[in-house]
Amino acid sequence: MYWKVTNPTLSPSHLQDLPGFTRSVYKRDHALITPESHVFSPLPEWTNTLGAYLITPAMGSHFAMYLANMQENARSALPPHDVERFIFVVQGSAMLTNASGVSSKLMVDSYAYLPPNFEHSLRAEGSATLVVFERRYASLENHITEQIVGSTDKQPLLETPGEIMDFQPGDFLNVKEVHYNQHGLLLLEGQGIYRLGDSWYPVQAGDVIWMAPFVPQWYAALGKTRTRYLLYKDVNRNPL
């Protein structure tokens, strides 16, 4: 379904083979990370899995976002202590199993939220591509986190740190957003124009965006097909 995420093309097409060409941009309050810039290497303690870290605290974020390309007989590792994890499947399938032995098969459009210090493992019999978000958990008094597993086929608005947003061609954000939340975004389908700060970027499926707090942001969907993107933002916490 999201084949352009795992099989990206460059735009404009006449620059595909130009040495050194990239649409990627990194600035103080935002970044656009495009597929030709992805660098894959073995993920620590995962087996048969290559990962590309796309957003990390090194650029100013308080969370990490990465792609995990699982191959045959791949298995995940646990995140660091007190770190929560959210996964979304963009290609293939993986089996999620918790410490109680309960398993869920995650297909394309499936997602899972794993609370901090929650024993679990992901296995892939064939190839699978996951988008993974991780951040250090900020606890709330009298609130206990639980595992959540679901699919955007049934619930596009996720009760987790991830959210699916859809735009038909010509749609655009009705607010020129400037707020305290950080964002990590993966464009799953479509193309359009993203304003970040004082810059305007053509974007398409496979592109990743980091938005720092209070950077002006706005999106308009272009092209002939819908835009769909997966969005992280920090919510439900007092900024103090």
PDB file of C-alpha atoms in Angstrom:
ATOM      1  CA  MET A   1       0.000   0.000   0.000  1.00  0.00           C
ATOM      2  CA  TYR A   2       2.787   2.393   0.915  1.00  0.00           C
ATOM      3  CA  TRP A   3       5.221   1.169  -1.737  1.00  0.00           C
ATOM      4  CA  LYS A   4       6.722   4.628  -2.315  1.00  0.00           C
ATOM      5  CA  VAL A   5       7.989   4.654   1.275  1.00  0.00           C
ATOM      6  CA  THR A   6      10.150   1.606   0.611  1.00  0.00           C
ATOM      7  CA  ASN A   7      10.692   2.252  -3.128  1.00  0.00           C
ATOM      8  CA  PRO A   8      11.129   6.028  -3.304  1.00  0.00           C
ATOM      9  CA  THR A   9      11.750   8.154  -6.363  1.00  0.00           C
ATOM     10  CA  LEU A  10      13.514  11.486  -6.554  1.00  0.00           C
ATOM     11  CA  SER A  11      11.746  14.607  -7.754  1.00  0.00           C
ATOM     12  CA  PRO A  12      12.314  16.266 -10.127  1.00  0.00           C
ATOM     13  CA  SER A  13      13.169  13.187 -12.188  1.00  0.00           C
ATOM     14  CA  HIS A  14      15.891  14.832 -14.287  1.00  0.00           C
ATOM     15  CA  LEU A  15      18.009  15.252 -11.114  1.00  0.00           C
ATOM     16  CA  GLN A  16      17.871  11.585 -10.078  1.00  0.00           C
ATOM     17  CA  ASP A  17      21.401  10.813 -11.251  1.00  0.00           C
ATOM     18  CA  LEU A  18      22.991  14.165 -10.454  1.00  0.00           C
ATOM     19  CA  PRO A  19      25.962  13.482  -8.131  1.00  0.00           C
ATOM     20  CA  GLY A  20      25.504  15.011  -4.706  1.00  0.00           C
ATOM     21  CA  PHE A  21      21.873  15.982  -5.247  1.00  0.00           C
ATOM     22  CA  THR A  22      19.521  15.725  -2.272  1.00  0.00           C
ATOM     23  CA  ARG A  23      16.344  17.443  -1.176  1.00  0.00           C
ATOM     24  CA  SER A  24      17.271  16.918   2.481  1.00  0.00           C
ATOM     25  CA  VAL A  25      17.576  20.039   4.647  1.00  0.00           C
ATOM     26  CA  TYR A  26      18.584  20.474   8.284  1.00  0.00           C
ATOM     27  CA  LYS A  27      18.000  23.737  10.153  1.00  0.00           C
ATOM     28  CA  ARG A  28      17.816  24.834  13.776  1.00  0.00           C
ATOM     29  CA  ASP A  29      14.045  24.393  14.067  1.00  0.00           C
ATOM     30  CA  HIS A  30      13.165  21.851  11.371  1.00  0.00           C
ATOM     31  CA  ALA A  31      14.531  19.182   9.071  1.00  0.00           C
ATOM     32  CA  LEU A  32      13.432  17.473   5.871  1.00  0.00           C
ATOM     33  CA  ILE A  33      15.021  14.031   5.508  1.00  0.00           C
ATOM     34  CA  THR A  34      14.408  12.540   2.073  1.00  0.00           C
ATOM     35  CA  PRO A  35      14.914   8.896   1.038  1.00  0.00           C
ATOM     36  CA  GLU A  36      18.130   9.380  -0.937  1.00  0.00           C
ATOM     37  CA  SER A  37      19.753  10.527   2.328  1.00  0.00           C
ATOM     38  CA  HIS A  38      18.847   7.475   4.416  1.00  0.00           C
ATOM     39  CA  VAL A  39      21.817   5.584   5.838  1.00  0.00           C
ATOM     40  CA  PHE A  40      21.056   2.043   7.026  1.00  0.00           C
ATOM     41  CA  SER A  41      23.123   0.030   9.477  1.00  0.00           C
ATOM     42  CA  PRO A  42      22.441  -2.867  11.874  1.00  0.00           C
ATOM     43  CA  LEU A  43      20.115  -1.855  14.699  1.00  0.00           C
ATOM     44  CA  PRO A  44      21.698  -2.446  18.130  1.00  0.00           C
ATOM     45  CA  GLU A  45      20.717  -5.877  19.510  1.00  0.00           C
ATOM     46  CA  TRP A  46      18.129  -6.491  16.777  1.00  0.00           C
ATOM     47  CA  THR A  47      18.796  -9.546  14.589  1.00  0.00           C
ATOM     48  CA  ASN A  48      18.681  -9.510  10.771  1.00  0.00           C
ATOM     49  CA  THR A  49      17.482  -5.901  10.828  1.00  0.00           C
ATOM     50  CA  LEU A  50      18.873  -2.733   9.286  1.00  0.00           C
ATOM     51  CA  GLY A  51      17.764   0.623  10.631  1.00  0.00           C
ATOM     52  CA  ALA A  52      17.917   4.238   9.486  1.00  0.00           C
ATOM     53  CA  TYR A  53      17.670   6.823  12.271  1.00  0.00           C
ATOM     54  CA  LEU A  54      15.782   9.792  10.828  1.00  0.00           C
ATOM     55  CA  ILE A  55      15.122  11.948  13.911  1.00  0.00           C
ATOM     56  CA  THR A  56      17.154  11.817  17.126  1.00  0.00           C
ATOM     57  CA  PRO A  57      17.980  14.102  20.080  1.00  0.00           C
ATOM     58  CA  ALA A  58      21.207  15.036  18.262  1.00  0.00           C
ATOM     59  CA  MET A  59      19.137  17.406  16.090  1.00  0.00           C
ATOM     60  CA  GLY A  60      17.215  18.859  19.035  1.00  0.00           C
ATOM     61  CA  SER A  61      14.262  16.483  19.371  1.00  0.00           C
ATOM     62  CA  HIS A  62      13.218  14.762  22.599  1.00  0.00           C
ATOM     63  CA  PHE A  63      12.336  11.544  20.763  1.00  0.00           C
ATOM     64  CA  ALA A  64      13.796   9.163  18.185  1.00  0.00           C
ATOM     65  CA  MET A  65      12.208   8.061  14.915  1.00  0.00           C
ATOM     66  CA  TYR A  66      13.666   5.364  12.700  1.00  0.00           C
ATOM     67  CA  LEU A  67      12.901   2.859   9.965  1.00  0.00           C
ATOM     68  CA  ALA A  68      13.499  -0.811  10.764  1.00  0.00           C
ATOM     69  CA  ASN A  69      13.935  -3.077   7.740  1.00  0.00           C
ATOM     70  CA  MET A  70      13.428  -6.587   9.096  1.00  0.00           C
ATOM     71  CA  GLN A  71      14.572  -9.511   6.962  1.00  0.00           C
ATOM     72  CA  GLU A  72      13.787 -13.215   7.170  1.00  0.00           C
ATOM     73  CA  ASN A  73      13.862 -14.513  10.777  1.00  0.00           C
ATOM     74  CA  ALA A  74      14.461 -11.028  12.164  1.00  0.00           C
ATOM     75  CA  ARG A  75      13.805 -10.209  15.802  1.00  0.00           C
ATOM     76  CA  SER A  76      13.607  -6.908  17.662  1.00  0.00           C
ATOM     77  CA  ALA A  77      15.402  -5.785  20.801  1.00  0.00           C
ATOM     78  CA  LEU A  78      13.862  -3.944  23.727  1.00  0.00           C
ATOM     79  CA  PRO A  79      14.151  -0.157  23.955  1.00  0.00           C
ATOM     80  CA  PRO A  80      16.264   1.351  26.757  1.00  0.00           C
ATOM     81  CA  HIS A  81      14.928   1.459  30.317  1.00  0.00           C
ATOM     82  CA  ASP A  82      11.940   3.810  30.847  1.00  0.00           C
ATOM     83  CA  VAL A  83      11.525   4.355  27.096  1.00  0.00           C
ATOM     84  CA  GLU A  84       8.114   3.900  25.463  1.00  0.00           C
ATOM     85  CA  ARG A  85       7.797   2.639  21.885  1.00  0.00           C
ATOM     86  CA  PHE A  86       5.280   3.037  19.057  1.00  0.00           C
ATOM     87  CA  ILE A  87       5.463   1.025  15.833  1.00  0.00           C
ATOM     88  CA  PHE A  88       3.587   1.252  12.534  1.00  0.00           C
ATOM     89  CA  VAL A  89       3.891  -1.287   9.707  1.00  0.00           C
ATOM     90  CA  VAL A  90       4.387   0.095   6.196  1.00  0.00           C
ATOM     91  CA  GLN A  91       5.433  -3.110   4.420  1.00  0.00           C
ATOM     92  CA  GLY A  92       5.140  -6.841   5.125  1.00  0.00           C
ATOM     93  CA  SER A  93       4.075  -8.215   8.493  1.00  0.00           C
ATOM     94  CA  ALA A  94       5.520  -8.940  11.933  1.00  0.00           C
ATOM     95  CA  MET A  95       4.414 -10.934  14.957  1.00  0.00           C
ATOM     96  CA  LEU A  96       4.278  -9.043  18.260  1.00  0.00           C
ATOM     97  CA  THR A  97       4.477 -11.175  21.407  1.00  0.00           C
ATOM     98  CA  ASN A  98       4.385  -9.925  25.002  1.00  0.00           C
ATOM     99  CA  ALA A  99       5.748 -11.483  28.194  1.00  0.00           C
ATOM    100  CA  SER A 100       2.443 -13.306  28.794  1.00  0.00           C
ATOM    101  CA  GLY A 101       2.801 -15.097  25.482  1.00  0.00           C
ATOM    102  CA  VAL A 102      -0.044 -13.215  23.812  1.00  0.00           C
ATOM    103  CA  SER A 103       0.717 -12.634  20.135  1.00  0.00           C
ATOM    104  CA  SER A 104      -0.716 -10.232  17.549  1.00  0.00           C
ATOM    105  CA  LYS A 105       0.054 -10.306  13.841  1.00  0.00           C
ATOM    106  CA  LEU A 106       0.764  -6.803  12.613  1.00  0.00           C
ATOM    107  CA  MET A 107       0.024  -6.168   8.936  1.00  0.00           C
ATOM    108  CA  VAL A 108       0.350  -2.999   6.856  1.00  0.00           C
ATOM    109  CA  ASP A 109      -1.573  -0.201   8.637  1.00  0.00           C
ATOM    110  CA  SER A 110      -1.275  -2.016  11.984  1.00  0.00           C
ATOM    111  CA  TYR A 111       0.202  -0.192  14.937  1.00  0.00           C
ATOM    112  CA  ALA A 112       1.217  -0.963  18.494  1.00  0.00           C
ATOM    113  CA  TYR A 113       2.051   1.130  21.532  1.00  0.00           C
ATOM    114  CA  LEU A 114       4.409  -0.529  24.023  1.00  0.00           C
ATOM    115  CA  PRO A 115       4.679   1.087  27.472  1.00  0.00           C
ATOM    116  CA  PRO A 116       8.075   1.661  29.093  1.00  0.00           C
ATOM    117  CA  ASN A 117       9.772  -1.438  30.537  1.00  0.00           C
ATOM    118  CA  PHE A 118       7.193  -3.662  28.808  1.00  0.00           C
ATOM    119  CA  GLU A 119       8.617  -7.033  27.811  1.00  0.00           C
ATOM    120  CA  HIS A 120       7.883  -7.782  24.160  1.00  0.00           C
ATOM    121  CA  SER A 121       9.419  -8.975  20.924  1.00  0.00           C
ATOM    122  CA  LEU A 122       8.746  -8.530  17.240  1.00  0.00           C
ATOM    123  CA  ARG A 123       9.520 -11.320  14.780  1.00  0.00           C
ATOM    124  CA  ALA A 124       9.365 -11.286  10.994  1.00  0.00           C
ATOM    125  CA  GLU A 125       9.329 -14.489   8.965  1.00  0.00           C
ATOM    126  CA  GLY A 126       9.835 -12.497   5.758  1.00  0.00           C
ATOM    127  CA  SER A 127      10.745  -8.901   5.012  1.00  0.00           C
ATOM    128  CA  ALA A 128       8.905  -6.133   6.854  1.00  0.00           C
ATOM    129  CA  THR A 129       9.402  -2.395   7.221  1.00  0.00           C
ATOM    130  CA  LEU A 130       8.410  -0.647  10.436  1.00  0.00           C
ATOM    131  CA  VAL A 131       8.358   2.988  11.455  1.00  0.00           C
ATOM    132  CA  VAL A 132       9.414   3.206  15.107  1.00  0.00           C
ATOM    133  CA  PHE A 133       9.035   6.114  17.531  1.00  0.00           C
ATOM    134  CA  GLU A 134      10.714   6.016  20.943  1.00  0.00           C
ATOM    135  CA  ARG A 135      10.899   8.539  23.751  1.00  0.00           C
ATOM    136  CA  ARG A 136      11.638   8.599  27.449  1.00  0.00           C
ATOM    137  CA  TYR A 137       8.338   8.222  29.266  1.00  0.00           C
ATOM    138  CA  ALA A 138       7.017  11.184  31.249  1.00  0.00           C
ATOM    139  CA  SER A 139       4.876   9.678  33.990  1.00  0.00           C
ATOM    140  CA  LEU A 140       1.576  11.013  35.268  1.00  0.00           C
ATOM    141  CA  GLU A 141       0.323  10.454  38.796  1.00  0.00           C
ATOM    142  CA  ASN A 142      -2.368   7.778  39.049  1.00  0.00           C
ATOM    143  CA  HIS A 143      -1.999   6.869  35.380  1.00  0.00           C
ATOM    144  CA  ILE A 144      -0.878   3.414  34.237  1.00  0.00           C
ATOM    145  CA  THR A 145       0.092   2.806  30.614  1.00  0.00           C
ATOM    146  CA  GLU A 146      -1.004  -0.332  28.783  1.00  0.00           C
ATOM    147  CA  GLN A 147      -0.200  -2.055  25.512  1.00  0.00           C
ATOM    148  CA  ILE A 148      -2.372  -0.927  22.592  1.00  0.00           C
ATOM    149  CA  VAL A 149      -2.655  -2.823  19.302  1.00  0.00           C
ATOM    150  CA  GLY A 150      -4.873  -1.790  16.420  1.00  0.00           C
ATOM    151  CA  SER A 151      -5.171  -0.778  12.781  1.00  0.00           C
ATOM    152  CA  THR A 152      -5.900   2.509  11.062  1.00  0.00           C
ATOM    153  CA  ASP A 153      -8.442   0.636   8.932  1.00  0.00           C
ATOM    154  CA  LYS A 154     -10.644   0.753  12.014  1.00  0.00           C
ATOM    155  CA  GLN A 155      -9.380   3.888  13.740  1.00  0.00           C
ATOM    156  CA  PRO A 156      -7.414   6.502  11.777  1.00  0.00           C
ATOM    157  CA  LEU A 157      -7.131   8.782  14.829  1.00  0.00           C
ATOM    158  CA  LEU A 158      -4.867   6.819  17.152  1.00  0.00           C
ATOM    159  CA  GLU A 159      -5.059   6.868  20.948  1.00  0.00           C
ATOM    160  CA  THR A 160      -1.265   6.770  21.050  1.00  0.00           C
ATOM    161  CA  PRO A 161       1.707   9.038  20.242  1.00  0.00           C
ATOM    162  CA  GLY A 162       0.946   8.467  16.539  1.00  0.00           C
ATOM    163  CA  GLU A 163      -1.805   9.970  14.393  1.00  0.00           C
ATOM    164  CA  ILE A 164      -2.827   9.374  10.767  1.00  0.00           C
ATOM    165  CA  MET A 165      -3.860  12.439   8.794  1.00  0.00           C
ATOM    166  CA  ASP A 166      -5.485  12.348   5.340  1.00  0.00           C
ATOM    167  CA  PHE A 167      -5.829  15.166   2.787  1.00  0.00           C
ATOM    168  CA  GLN A 168      -7.632  15.020  -0.531  1.00  0.00           C
ATOM    169  CA  PRO A 169      -6.015  16.901  -3.445  1.00  0.00           C
ATOM    170  CA  GLY A 170      -6.455  20.618  -2.814  1.00  0.00           C
ATOM    171  CA  ASP A 171      -6.982  20.225   0.948  1.00  0.00           C
ATOM    172  CA  PHE A 172      -4.773  22.169   3.333  1.00  0.00           C
ATOM    173  CA  LEU A 173      -4.319  22.784   7.039  1.00  0.00           C
ATOM    174  CA  ASN A 174      -6.842  25.372   8.182  1.00  0.00           C
ATOM    175  CA  VAL A 175      -4.454  26.718  10.831  1.00  0.00           C
ATOM    176  CA  LYS A 176      -0.988  28.158  10.249  1.00  0.00           C
ATOM    177  CA  GLU A 177       0.305  26.288  13.263  1.00  0.00           C
ATOM    178  CA  VAL A 178       2.749  27.715  15.800  1.00  0.00           C
ATOM    179  CA  HIS A 179       2.672  25.792  19.080  1.00  0.00           C
ATOM    180  CA  TYR A 180       4.745  24.109  21.760  1.00  0.00           C
ATOM    181  CA  ASN A 181       4.504  20.551  20.394  1.00  0.00           C
ATOM    182  CA  GLN A 182       7.291  18.792  18.573  1.00  0.00           C
ATOM    183  CA  HIS A 183       6.482  16.710  15.500  1.00  0.00           C
ATOM    184  CA  GLY A 184       7.923  13.767  13.652  1.00  0.00           C
ATOM    185  CA  LEU A 185       6.197  13.082  10.327  1.00  0.00           C
ATOM    186  CA  LEU A 186       6.420  10.390   7.650  1.00  0.00           C
ATOM    187  CA  LEU A 187       4.595  11.049   4.390  1.00  0.00           C
ATOM    188  CA  LEU A 188       3.005   7.716   3.484  1.00  0.00           C
ATOM    189  CA  GLU A 189       1.178   8.714   0.298  1.00  0.00           C
ATOM    190  CA  GLY A 190       0.787  11.677  -2.028  1.00  0.00           C
ATOM    191  CA  GLN A 191       2.667  14.922  -2.445  1.00  0.00           C
ATOM    192  CA  GLY A 192       2.322  18.574  -1.588  1.00  0.00           C
ATOM    193  CA  ILE A 193       3.950  21.707  -0.219  1.00  0.00           C
ATOM    194  CA  TYR A 194       5.089  22.053   3.409  1.00  0.00           C
ATOM    195  CA  ARG A 195       5.886  25.403   4.974  1.00  0.00           C
ATOM    196  CA  LEU A 196       8.458  25.159   7.780  1.00  0.00           C
ATOM    197  CA  GLY A 197       9.574  28.459   9.235  1.00  0.00           C
ATOM    198  CA  ASP A 198      10.202  30.819   6.313  1.00  0.00           C
ATOM    199  CA  SER A 199      10.911  27.984   3.859  1.00  0.00           C
ATOM    200  CA  TRP A 200       8.586  26.117   1.481  1.00  0.00           C
ATOM    201  CA  TYR A 201       9.365  22.516   0.537  1.00  0.00           C
ATOM    202  CA  PRO A 202       7.902  20.206  -2.129  1.00  0.00           C
ATOM    203  CA  VAL A 203       7.371  16.874  -0.349  1.00  0.00           C
ATOM    204  CA  GLN A 204       6.260  13.409  -1.409  1.00  0.00           C
ATOM    205  CA  ALA A 205       5.750   9.879  -0.099  1.00  0.00           C
ATOM    206  CA  GLY A 206       8.818   8.630   1.769  1.00  0.00           C
ATOM    207  CA  ASP A 207       9.844  12.051   3.108  1.00  0.00           C
ATOM    208  CA  VAL A 208      10.355  12.613   6.836  1.00  0.00           C
ATOM    209  CA  ILE A 209       9.979  15.953   8.640  1.00  0.00           C
ATOM    210  CA  TRP A 210      11.062  17.073  12.096  1.00  0.00           C
ATOM    211  CA  MET A 211       9.411  20.197  13.509  1.00  0.00           C
ATOM    212  CA  ALA A 212      10.754  21.864  16.640  1.00  0.00           C
ATOM    213  CA  PRO A 213       8.454  23.660  19.104  1.00  0.00           C
ATOM    214  CA  PHE A 214       6.961  26.908  17.771  1.00  0.00           C
ATOM    215  CA  VAL A 215       8.246  26.598  14.202  1.00  0.00           C
ATOM    216  CA  PRO A 216       5.563  27.971  11.829  1.00  0.00           C
ATOM    217  CA  GLN A 217       4.108  25.041   9.889  1.00  0.00           C
ATOM    218  CA  TRP A 218       1.464  24.543   7.197  1.00  0.00           C
ATOM    219  CA  TYR A 219       0.676  21.916   4.552  1.00  0.00           C
ATOM    220  CA  ALA A 220      -1.259  21.818   1.266  1.00  0.00           C
ATOM    221  CA  ALA A 221      -1.927  18.594  -0.666  1.00  0.00           C
ATOM    222  CA  LEU A 222      -1.171  18.666  -4.402  1.00  0.00           C
ATOM    223  CA  GLY A 223      -1.209  16.048  -7.126  1.00  0.00           C
ATOM    224  CA  LYS A 224      -3.987  13.677  -8.155  1.00  0.00           C
ATOM    225  CA  THR A 225      -4.115  11.321  -5.171  1.00  0.00           C
ATOM    226  CA  ARG A 226      -4.717  11.778  -1.457  1.00  0.00           C
ATOM    227  CA  THR A 227      -1.989  12.640   0.985  1.00  0.00           C
ATOM    228  CA  ARG A 228      -1.645  10.473   4.066  1.00  0.00           C
ATOM    229  CA  TYR A 229       0.961  11.000   6.738  1.00  0.00           C
ATOM    230  CA  LEU A 230       1.856   9.518  10.084  1.00  0.00           C
ATOM    231  CA  LEU A 231       2.444  12.208  12.717  1.00  0.00           C
ATOM    232  CA  TYR A 232       3.982  12.161  16.181  1.00  0.00           C
ATOM    233  CA  LYS A 233       3.429  14.966  18.652  1.00  0.00           C
ATOM    234  CA  ASP A 234       3.810  15.251  22.402  1.00  0.00           C
ATOM    235  CA  VAL A 235       0.441  15.796  24.057  1.00  0.00           C
ATOM    236  CA  ASN A 236      -1.350  15.315  27.401  1.00  0.00           C
ATOM    237  CA  ARG A 237       1.573  16.658  29.406  1.00  0.00           C
ATOM    238  CA  ASN A 238       2.088  20.026  31.100  1.00  0.00           C
ATOM    239  CA  PRO A 239       4.973  21.766  29.279  1.00  0.00           C
ATOM    240  CA  LEU A 240       6.393  22.823  32.659  1.00  0.00           C
TER     241      LEU A 240
END
